[in-house]
PDB file of C-alpha atoms in Angstrom:
ATOM      1  CA  MET A   1     -18.683 -37.640 -53.673  1.00  0.00           C
ATOM      2  CA  TRP A   2     -21.665 -35.664 -55.949  1.00  0.00           C
ATOM      3  CA  LEU A   3     -23.785 -37.044 -53.087  1.00  0.00           C
ATOM      4  CA  GLU A   4     -21.444 -35.614 -50.090  1.00  0.00           C
ATOM      5  CA  ALA A   5     -21.030 -32.264 -51.790  1.00  0.00           C
ATOM      6  CA  ILE A   6     -24.968 -31.545 -51.862  1.00  0.00           C
ATOM      7  CA  VAL A   7     -24.547 -33.150 -48.097  1.00  0.00           C
ATOM      8  CA  ILE A   8     -21.598 -30.239 -46.638  1.00  0.00           C
ATOM      9  CA  ALA A   9     -23.669 -27.273 -48.751  1.00  0.00           C
ATOM     10  CA  LEU A  10     -27.215 -27.915 -47.186  1.00  0.00           C
ATOM     11  CA  VAL A  11     -24.441 -28.361 -43.312  1.00  0.00           C
ATOM     12  CA  VAL A  12     -23.796 -24.946 -44.495  1.00  0.00           C
ATOM     13  CA  LEU A  13     -27.003 -23.765 -45.808  1.00  0.00           C
ATOM     14  CA  GLN A  14     -28.085 -25.371 -41.581  1.00  0.00           C
ATOM     15  CA  ILE A  15     -25.401 -23.861 -39.802  1.00  0.00           C
ATOM     16  CA  ALA A  16     -25.997 -20.062 -42.162  1.00  0.00           C
ATOM     17  CA  THR A  17     -29.854 -21.042 -40.569  1.00  0.00           C
ATOM     18  CA  LEU A  18     -29.330 -21.794 -37.430  1.00  0.00           C
ATOM     19  CA  SER A  19     -26.536 -18.680 -36.474  1.00  0.00           C
ATOM     20  CA  LEU A  20     -28.791 -16.043 -38.291  1.00  0.00           C
ATOM     21  CA  LEU A  21     -31.982 -17.274 -36.213  1.00  0.00           C
ATOM     22  CA  TRP A  22     -29.771 -16.834 -33.161  1.00  0.00           C
ATOM     23  CA  GLY A  23     -28.540 -13.779 -34.525  1.00  0.00           C
ATOM     24  CA  GLN A  24     -31.829 -13.058 -34.152  1.00  0.00           C
ATOM     25  CA  ARG A  25     -33.610 -15.236 -30.712  1.00  0.00           C
ATOM     26  CA  ARG A  26     -30.862 -12.096 -29.596  1.00  0.00           C
ATOM     27  CA  ARG A  27     -31.595  -9.364 -31.261  1.00  0.00           C
ATOM     28  CA  LEU A  28     -34.984 -10.078 -29.694  1.00  0.00           C
ATOM     29  CA  GLN A  29     -34.600 -10.959 -25.540  1.00  0.00           C
ATOM     30  CA  ARG A  30     -32.737  -7.243 -25.985  1.00  0.00           C
ATOM     31  CA  VAL A  31     -35.770  -5.171 -27.194  1.00  0.00           C
ATOM     32  CA  LEU A  32     -38.454  -6.710 -25.014  1.00  0.00           C
ATOM     33  CA  THR A  33     -35.810  -6.162 -22.165  1.00  0.00           C
ATOM     34  CA  LEU A  34     -35.795  -3.051 -22.783  1.00  0.00           C
ATOM     35  CA  LYS A  35     -39.445  -2.512 -23.124  1.00  0.00           C
ATOM     36  CA  GLU A  36     -39.797  -4.492 -19.310  1.00  0.00           C
ATOM     37  CA  SER A  37     -37.617  -1.590 -18.144  1.00  0.00           C
ATOM     38  CA  GLU A  38     -39.613   1.490 -20.178  1.00  0.00           C
ATOM     39  CA  ALA A  39     -42.436  -0.449 -18.505  1.00  0.00           C
ATOM     40  CA  GLY A  40     -41.617  -0.377 -15.809  1.00  0.00           C
ATOM     41  CA  GLY A  41     -39.907  -4.471 -15.821  1.00  0.00           C
ATOM     42  CA  ILE A  42     -42.548  -5.486 -15.985  1.00  0.00           C
ATOM     43  CA  PRO A  43     -43.602  -7.993 -19.030  1.00  0.00           C
ATOM     44  CA  ALA A  44     -46.103  -7.188 -22.323  1.00  0.00           C
ATOM     45  CA  LEU A  45     -47.387 -10.052 -21.498  1.00  0.00           C
ATOM     46  CA  MET A  46     -48.862  -9.664 -17.390  1.00  0.00           C
ATOM     47  CA  ILE A  47     -50.121  -5.988 -18.412  1.00  0.00           C
ATOM     48  CA  VAL A  48     -52.008  -7.409 -21.422  1.00  0.00           C
ATOM     49  CA  ASN A  49     -53.836  -9.685 -18.959  1.00  0.00           C
ATOM     50  CA  ALA A  50     -53.511  -7.816 -16.551  1.00  0.00           C
ATOM     51  CA  LEU A  51     -55.734  -5.133 -18.783  1.00  0.00           C
ATOM     52  CA  ASN A  52     -57.786  -7.677 -20.129  1.00  0.00           C
ATOM     53  CA  LYS A  53     -58.519  -8.414 -16.956  1.00  0.00           C
ATOM     54  CA  ILE A  54     -60.421  -5.187 -16.211  1.00  0.00           C
ATOM     55  CA  ASP A  55     -62.047  -4.912 -19.233  1.00  0.00           C
ATOM     56  CA  HIS A  56     -63.771  -8.654 -18.505  1.00  0.00           C
ATOM     57  CA  ARG A  57     -65.047  -6.182 -14.982  1.00  0.00           C
ATOM     58  CA  LEU A  58     -65.395  -3.495 -16.126  1.00  0.00           C
ATOM     59  CA  ASN A  59     -67.793  -5.560 -18.228  1.00  0.00           C
ATOM     60  CA  GLN A  60     -69.755  -7.285 -15.540  1.00  0.00           C
ATOM     61  CA  LEU A  61     -70.484  -4.303 -13.974  1.00  0.00           C
ATOM     62  CA  GLU A  62     -72.412  -2.769 -17.076  1.00  0.00           C
ATOM     63  CA  GLN A  63     -74.002  -5.868 -16.928  1.00  0.00           C
ATOM     64  CA  GLY A  64     -74.888  -5.782 -13.383  1.00  0.00           C
ATOM     65  CA  THR A  65     -75.968  -2.009 -13.256  1.00  0.00           C
ATOM     66  CA  GLN A  66     -78.679  -1.795 -16.660  1.00  0.00           C
ATOM     67  CA  LYS A  67     -79.953  -5.157 -14.511  1.00  0.00           C
ATOM     68  CA  THR A  68     -80.090  -2.794 -11.382  1.00  0.00           C
ATOM     69  CA  ASP A  69     -81.538   0.276 -13.865  1.00  0.00           C
ATOM     70  CA  ALA A  70     -83.831  -1.618 -14.831  1.00  0.00           C
ATOM     71  CA  PRO A  71     -86.579  -2.070 -12.104  1.00  0.00           C
ATOM     72  CA  LYS A  72     -85.758   1.259 -11.318  1.00  0.00           C
ATOM     73  CA  ARG A  73     -86.864   2.756 -14.514  1.00  0.00           C
ATOM     74  CA  SER A  74     -89.620   1.114 -14.438  1.00  0.00           C
ATOM     75  CA  VAL A  75     -91.393   2.569 -11.056  1.00  0.00           C
ATOM     76  CA  GLU A  76     -89.966   4.942 -12.577  1.00  0.00           C
ATOM     77  CA  ILE A  77     -92.574   5.283 -15.524  1.00  0.00           C
ATOM     78  CA  ARG A  78     -94.857   3.016 -13.424  1.00  0.00           C
ATOM     79  CA  ALA A  79     -94.493   6.445 -10.929  1.00  0.00           C
ATOM     80  CA  ILE A  80     -95.241   8.865 -13.972  1.00  0.00           C
ATOM     81  CA  GLN A  81     -98.337   6.748 -14.694  1.00  0.00           C
ATOM     82  CA  MET A  82     -99.455   7.155 -12.233  1.00  0.00           C
ATOM     83  CA  THR A  83     -99.431  10.943 -10.886  1.00  0.00           C
ATOM     84  CA  ALA A  84    -100.714  11.650 -14.514  1.00  0.00           C
ATOM     85  CA  SER A  85    -104.106  10.046 -13.997  1.00  0.00           C
ATOM     86  CA  ALA A  86    -103.893  11.377 -10.635  1.00  0.00           C
ATOM     87  CA  ASN A  87    -103.533  14.643 -12.253  1.00  0.00           C
ATOM     88  CA  GLN A  88    -105.964  14.370 -14.439  1.00  0.00           C
ATOM     89  CA  GLN A  89    -108.160  12.350 -12.798  1.00  0.00           C
ATOM     90  CA  ALA A  90    -107.237  15.985 -10.547  1.00  0.00           C
ATOM     91  CA  ALA A  91    -108.327  17.713 -13.798  1.00  0.00           C
ATOM     92  CA  THR A  92    -111.539  16.226 -13.855  1.00  0.00           C
ATOM     93  CA  ASN A  93    -112.633  16.452 -10.438  1.00  0.00           C
ATOM     94  CA  ASN A  94    -111.881  20.232 -10.717  1.00  0.00           C
ATOM     95  CA  TYR A  95    -114.571  20.301 -13.906  1.00  0.00           C
ATOM     96  CA  GLU A  96    -116.287  18.909 -11.814  1.00  0.00           C
ATOM     97  CA  LEU A  97    -116.216  21.137  -8.820  1.00  0.00           C
ATOM     98  CA  ALA A  98    -116.824  24.355 -10.843  1.00  0.00           C
ATOM     99  CA  GLN A  99    -119.559  22.948 -13.332  1.00  0.00           C
ATOM    100  CA  LEU A 100    -121.174  22.298  -9.693  1.00  0.00           C
ATOM    101  CA  MET A 101    -120.364  25.623  -8.305  1.00  0.00           C
ATOM    102  CA  ALA A 102    -121.486  27.185 -12.545  1.00  0.00           C
ATOM    103  CA  ARG A 103    -124.860  26.031 -11.602  1.00  0.00           C
ATOM    104  CA  ASP A 104    -124.967  27.157  -7.344  1.00  0.00           C
ATOM    105  CA  GLY A 105    -124.735  30.596  -9.421  1.00  0.00           C
ATOM    106  CA  SER A 106    -120.553  31.364  -8.162  1.00  0.00           C
ATOM    107  CA  ASP A 107    -119.025  34.122 -10.385  1.00  0.00           C
ATOM    108  CA  LEU A 108    -115.506  33.981 -11.664  1.00  0.00           C
ATOM    109  CA  ASP A 109    -113.620  35.089  -9.377  1.00  0.00           C
ATOM    110  CA  GLN A 110    -114.378  31.679  -7.111  1.00  0.00           C
ATOM    111  CA  LEU A 111    -113.397  29.032 -10.297  1.00  0.00           C
ATOM    112  CA  MET A 112    -110.480  30.405 -10.688  1.00  0.00           C
ATOM    113  CA  LEU A 113    -109.488  30.266  -7.423  1.00  0.00           C
ATOM    114  CA  ARG A 114    -111.193  26.878  -6.499  1.00  0.00           C
ATOM    115  CA  CYS A 115    -110.920  24.564  -8.957  1.00  0.00           C
ATOM    116  CA  GLY A 116    -107.125  26.117 -10.598  1.00  0.00           C
ATOM    117  CA  LEU A 117    -108.645  26.667 -13.286  1.00  0.00           C
ATOM    118  CA  SER A 118    -107.307  29.548 -16.125  1.00  0.00           C
ATOM    119  CA  ARG A 119    -109.875  32.999 -16.703  1.00  0.00           C
ATOM    120  CA  ASN A 120    -110.993  31.486 -20.296  1.00  0.00           C
ATOM    121  CA  GLU A 121    -111.690  28.519 -18.602  1.00  0.00           C
ATOM    122  CA  ALA A 122    -113.740  29.738 -15.925  1.00  0.00           C
ATOM    123  CA  GLU A 123    -116.044  32.046 -18.429  1.00  0.00           C
ATOM    124  CA  LEU A 124    -116.668  28.717 -20.455  1.00  0.00           C
ATOM    125  CA  MET A 125    -118.028  27.046 -16.888  1.00  0.00           C
ATOM    126  CA  LEU A 126    -120.037  30.067 -17.181  1.00  0.00           C
ATOM    127  CA  ARG A 127    -121.350  30.009 -19.957  1.00  0.00           C
ATOM    128  CA  LEU A 128    -122.007  26.087 -20.586  1.00  0.00           C
ATOM    129  CA  HIS A 129    -123.064  25.571 -16.918  1.00  0.00           C
ATOM    130  CA  ALA A 130    -124.556  29.090 -14.998  1.00  0.00           C
ATOM    131  CA  LYS A 131    -128.039  29.213 -14.568  1.00  0.00           C
ATOM    132  CA  ARG A 132    -130.221  31.830 -16.865  1.00  0.00           C
ATOM    133  CA  ALA A 133    -132.680  34.575 -15.245  1.00  0.00           C
TER     134      ALA A 133
END
């Protein structure tokens, strides 16, 4: 008899637990249908999956952009280096021309115009390389 009372109590407890779980399931279903109606009838899981796919695609595009930008940057760097070396070589050629012109007796204005020198640079060239009379 004592054993039967324990079994009956366990059955009642199990029925009570099942009824609570059933009620909670109904409440969750109501909440989900409410959320679906707020999202235009689209289940939340589908929205999350779509957002994950979009995020993945954006990451792929960013990586592709970085891969294609790297060669462009190296080309730009090489172009800048070439321009810098060309400018440096042109400046060297201008100074060499200024030296020759100063030795040949050119005046300050001619050095400034033909060699692209500033007034101070042209004066220095004349002082250093002009023939002394």
